[in-house]
XYZ file of C-alpha atoms in Angstrom:
258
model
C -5.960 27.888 -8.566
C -8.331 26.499 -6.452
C -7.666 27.254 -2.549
C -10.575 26.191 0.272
C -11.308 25.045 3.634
C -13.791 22.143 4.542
C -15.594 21.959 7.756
C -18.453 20.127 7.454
C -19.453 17.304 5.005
C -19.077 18.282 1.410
C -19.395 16.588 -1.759
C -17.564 18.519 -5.010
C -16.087 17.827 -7.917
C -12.865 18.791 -9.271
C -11.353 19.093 -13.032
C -7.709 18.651 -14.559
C -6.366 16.499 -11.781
C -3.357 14.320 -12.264
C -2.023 14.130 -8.760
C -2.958 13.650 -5.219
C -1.130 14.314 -2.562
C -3.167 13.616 0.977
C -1.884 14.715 4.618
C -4.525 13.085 6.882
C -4.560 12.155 10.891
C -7.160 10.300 11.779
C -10.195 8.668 10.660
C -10.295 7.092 6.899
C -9.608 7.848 3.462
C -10.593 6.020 0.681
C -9.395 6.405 -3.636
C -10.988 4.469 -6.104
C -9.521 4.750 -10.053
C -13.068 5.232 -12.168
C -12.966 5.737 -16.030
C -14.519 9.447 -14.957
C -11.613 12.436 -16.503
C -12.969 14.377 -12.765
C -12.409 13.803 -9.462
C -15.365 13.774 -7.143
C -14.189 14.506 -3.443
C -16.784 13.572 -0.373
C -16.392 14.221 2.828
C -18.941 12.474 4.985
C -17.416 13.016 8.408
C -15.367 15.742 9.396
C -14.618 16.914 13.827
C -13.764 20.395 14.677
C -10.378 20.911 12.642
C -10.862 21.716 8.752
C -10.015 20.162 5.947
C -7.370 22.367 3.602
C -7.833 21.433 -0.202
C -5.228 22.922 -3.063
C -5.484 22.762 -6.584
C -3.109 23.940 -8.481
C -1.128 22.677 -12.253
C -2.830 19.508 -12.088
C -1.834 18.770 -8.514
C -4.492 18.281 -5.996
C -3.396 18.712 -2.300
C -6.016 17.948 0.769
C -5.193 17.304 4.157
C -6.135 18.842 8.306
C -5.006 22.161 8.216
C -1.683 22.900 9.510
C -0.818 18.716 8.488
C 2.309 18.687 6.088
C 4.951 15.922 4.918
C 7.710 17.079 7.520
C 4.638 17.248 10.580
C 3.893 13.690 9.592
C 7.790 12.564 9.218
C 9.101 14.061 12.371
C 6.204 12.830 14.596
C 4.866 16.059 15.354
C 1.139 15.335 14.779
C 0.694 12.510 17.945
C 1.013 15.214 20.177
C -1.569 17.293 19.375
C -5.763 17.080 19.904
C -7.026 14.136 17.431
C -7.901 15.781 13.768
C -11.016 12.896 12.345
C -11.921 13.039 8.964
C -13.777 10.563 6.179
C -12.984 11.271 3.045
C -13.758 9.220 -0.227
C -11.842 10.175 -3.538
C -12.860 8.617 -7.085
C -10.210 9.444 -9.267
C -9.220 8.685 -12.707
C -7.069 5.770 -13.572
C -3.973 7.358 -13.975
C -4.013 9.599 -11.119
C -1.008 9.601 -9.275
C -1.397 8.898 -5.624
C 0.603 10.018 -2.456
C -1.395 9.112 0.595
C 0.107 10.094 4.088
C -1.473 9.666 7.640
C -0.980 9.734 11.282
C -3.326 6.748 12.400
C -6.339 6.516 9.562
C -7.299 3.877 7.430
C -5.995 4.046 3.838
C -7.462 2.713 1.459
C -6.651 2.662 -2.426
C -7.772 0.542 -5.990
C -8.445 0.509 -9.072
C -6.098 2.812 -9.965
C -3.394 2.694 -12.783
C -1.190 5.401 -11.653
C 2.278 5.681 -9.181
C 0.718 4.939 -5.532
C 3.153 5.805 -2.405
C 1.489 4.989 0.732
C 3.505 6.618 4.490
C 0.719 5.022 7.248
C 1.802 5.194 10.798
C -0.735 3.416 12.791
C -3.854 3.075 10.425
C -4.208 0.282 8.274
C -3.500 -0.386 4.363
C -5.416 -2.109 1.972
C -4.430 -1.975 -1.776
C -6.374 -3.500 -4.408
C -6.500 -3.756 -8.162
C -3.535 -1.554 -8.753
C -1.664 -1.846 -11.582
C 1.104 0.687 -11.146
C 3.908 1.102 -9.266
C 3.865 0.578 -5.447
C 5.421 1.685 -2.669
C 4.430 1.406 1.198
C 5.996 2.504 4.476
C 4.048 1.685 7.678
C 5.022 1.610 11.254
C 2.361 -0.520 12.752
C 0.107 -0.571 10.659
C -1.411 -3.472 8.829
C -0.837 -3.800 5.062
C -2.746 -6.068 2.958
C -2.575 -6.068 -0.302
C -4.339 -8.105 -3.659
C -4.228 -7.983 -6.889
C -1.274 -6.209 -7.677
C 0.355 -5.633 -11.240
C 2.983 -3.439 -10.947
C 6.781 -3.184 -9.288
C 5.893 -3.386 -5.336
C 7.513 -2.333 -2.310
C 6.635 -2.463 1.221
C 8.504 -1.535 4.545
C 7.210 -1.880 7.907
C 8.229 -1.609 10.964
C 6.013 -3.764 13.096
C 2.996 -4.067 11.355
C 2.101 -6.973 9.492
C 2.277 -7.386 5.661
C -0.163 -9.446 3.877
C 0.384 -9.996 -0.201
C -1.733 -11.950 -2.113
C 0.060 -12.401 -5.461
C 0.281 -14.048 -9.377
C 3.781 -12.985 -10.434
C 3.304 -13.749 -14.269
C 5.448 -10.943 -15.462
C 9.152 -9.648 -14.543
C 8.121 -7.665 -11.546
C 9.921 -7.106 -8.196
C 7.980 -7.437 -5.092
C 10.173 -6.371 -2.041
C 8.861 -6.589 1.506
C 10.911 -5.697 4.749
C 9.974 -5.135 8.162
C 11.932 -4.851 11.526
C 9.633 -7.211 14.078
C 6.004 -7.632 11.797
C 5.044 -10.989 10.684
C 5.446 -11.181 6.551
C 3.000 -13.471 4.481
C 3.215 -14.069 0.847
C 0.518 -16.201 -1.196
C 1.150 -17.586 -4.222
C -1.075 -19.626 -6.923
C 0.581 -23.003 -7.254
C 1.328 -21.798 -11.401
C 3.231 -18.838 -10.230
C 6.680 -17.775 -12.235
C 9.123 -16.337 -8.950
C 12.590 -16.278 -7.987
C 12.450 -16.384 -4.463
C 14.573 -15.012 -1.364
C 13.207 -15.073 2.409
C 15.332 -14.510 5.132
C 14.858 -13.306 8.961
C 17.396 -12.818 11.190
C 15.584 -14.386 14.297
C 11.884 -15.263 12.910
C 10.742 -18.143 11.508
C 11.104 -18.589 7.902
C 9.045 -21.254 5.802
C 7.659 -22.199 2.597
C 4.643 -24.645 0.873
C 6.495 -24.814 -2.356
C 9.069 -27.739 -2.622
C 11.256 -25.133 -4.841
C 12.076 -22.692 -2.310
C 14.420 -24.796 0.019
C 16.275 -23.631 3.374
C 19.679 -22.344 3.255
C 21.986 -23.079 6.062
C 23.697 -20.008 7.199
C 25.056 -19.208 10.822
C 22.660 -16.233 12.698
C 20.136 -16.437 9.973
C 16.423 -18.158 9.026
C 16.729 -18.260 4.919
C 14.846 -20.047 2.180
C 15.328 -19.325 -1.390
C 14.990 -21.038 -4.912
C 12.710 -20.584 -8.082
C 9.373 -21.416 -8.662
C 8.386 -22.003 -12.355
C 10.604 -20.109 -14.811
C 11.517 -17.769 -11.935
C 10.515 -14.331 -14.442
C 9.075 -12.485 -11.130
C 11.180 -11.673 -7.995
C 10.196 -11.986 -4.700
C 12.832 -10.565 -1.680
C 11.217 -10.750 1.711
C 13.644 -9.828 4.636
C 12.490 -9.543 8.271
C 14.963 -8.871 11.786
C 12.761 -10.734 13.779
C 9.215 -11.128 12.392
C 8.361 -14.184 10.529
C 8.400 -15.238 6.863
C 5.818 -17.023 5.510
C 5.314 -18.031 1.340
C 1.602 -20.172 1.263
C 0.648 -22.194 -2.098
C -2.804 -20.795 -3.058
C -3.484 -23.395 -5.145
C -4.298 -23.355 -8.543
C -6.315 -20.819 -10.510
C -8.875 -21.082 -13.526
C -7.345 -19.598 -16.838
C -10.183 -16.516 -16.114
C -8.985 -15.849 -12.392
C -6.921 -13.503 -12.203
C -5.498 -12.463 -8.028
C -2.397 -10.610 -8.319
C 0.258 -10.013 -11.232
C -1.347 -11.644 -14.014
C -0.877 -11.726 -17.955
C-alpha cells in the first residue's frame, strides 16, 4: 500500500493501477488514457492544503486532505478556506475514472474505461472516450466530443454541449433543471430522437424530428436515419436545441462512430 501527502509540485509514477477515484476543490485536473501500463501523476501547482494520495488493490485515491465523497455531496467543502491544486494524470486506457470536485476544471480523454464525472461549479470537457459515461454538474459547463460509449449527463443549470455521430445502438441521455441543452449531429447520423422542455424552447435542423403538440409542454421527436442510436434530452425550463453538422468524410470520425 502506498499512503502519502503532497505539498508542493511533484511528478511520480505509479504501478498496478486500474482505478481512480479523485476528491478535488479547486483549481484543475486533467486524465489523459496513454498506451503506458503506469500512471504518471504531476502536480504543477499546489496552495497551502496537501494533496492525500492512496494506493491500494489496484485502486488509486488522490484528493485535498480531509476532501471525501459525502464532504463533496452534502456541500460541506464551500464553506471552508479555498483548497487549489493542478494536477495532470496519464493513465492507461482502461483505467476506470471517478472524478469529483467542488469548483475545478475537469478534464478527461482518451480513455477506454467507465468515466463518472460529479462537478459542482468547474467545468467539463470529455473527449475521445469510448466507455461508458456518466456526468452530474450543478453549474458547471459540460462539453463533450467524440464520444463512443452509453452517455449520461444531468445538470442542474449548467449548460450541456454534445457533439455527436450515433452510428451504433447507444443511449445518450441529457437532463437539466434550467441549463440550455445542445446536441450536434452529422447530417448521416442513425437516432431516435426525443426533446422535450417543460417551459424552454425546443427545436430541431432535421426535417425528421417534428414537434409534438402537447398541453404544458415544448416536445419534438422522430427518427433520423434507421433510428439504431437514442437520443432523450429533457429540460424544466432550459432550452433544447438538435443542430445538423453537416456531412462528414468517410475518414472523419466526431462522436459515436463505426
Amino acid at each position: 500500500m502506498t499512503h502519502l501527502k503532497i505539498d508542493r509540485p511533484r511528478r511520480m509514477t505509479l504501478e498496478g493501477v486500474a482505478a481512480i477515484r479523485s476528491f478535488i476543490a479547486r483549481g484543475r485536473i486533467q486524465v489523459i488514457g496513454t498506451d503506458d501500463d503506469n500512471v504518471t501523476l504531476d502536480v504543477s501547482e499546489i496552495d497551502q492544503h496537501p494533496i492525500s494520495v492512496q494506493h491500494q488493490d489496484g485502486l488509486l485515491l488522490l484528493g485535498h486532505h480531509g476532501t471525501g465523497m459525502q464532504q463533496l455531496v452534502r456541500g460541506r467543502l464551500r464553506h471552508r478556506p479555498p483548497q487549489h491544486a493542478v494536477i495532470y494524470l496519464a493513465v492507461p486506457r482502461d483505467c476506470a475514472l471517478d472524478l469529483w470536485s467542488v469548483s475545478a476544471d475537469v478534464l478527461a480523454g482518451g480513455s477506454r474505461g467507465e468515466v463518472q464525472v460529479h462537478n459542482g461549479e468547474g467545468e467539463t470537457t470529455l473527449d475521445r472516450l469510448s466507455g461508458a459515461v456518466e456526468v452530474e454538474t450543478s453549474s458547471g459547463h459540460v462539453d463533450a466530443i467524440d464520444l463512443s460509449g452509453d452517455v449520461e449527463i444531468r445538470s442542474v443549470s449548467g449548460t450541456v454541449a454534445l457533439y455527436a455521430t450515433p452510428r451504433r445502438t447507444r443511449a445518450l441521455k441529457l437532463s437539466s433543471v434550467s441549463g440550455d441543452i445542445s446536441i450536434c449531429l452529422p447530417e448521416t447520423a442513425d437516432a431516435r430522437v426525443h426533446l422535450e422542455s417543460v417551459n424552454g424552447r425546443v427545436s430541431s435542423q432535421f426535417e425528421g424530428i417534428v414537434p409534438v403538440k402537447m398541453p404544458g409542454h415544448h416536445k419534438a421527436k422522430g427518427d433520423i436515419g434507421s433510428g439504431s442510436a437514442s437520443i432523450w434530452a429533457s429540460s424544466v425550463s432550459g432550452r433544447v436545441v438538435l443542430l445538423n453538422g453537416g456531412r462528414l468524410d468517410d475518414t472523419e470520425s466526431t462522436g459515436i462512430a463505426d
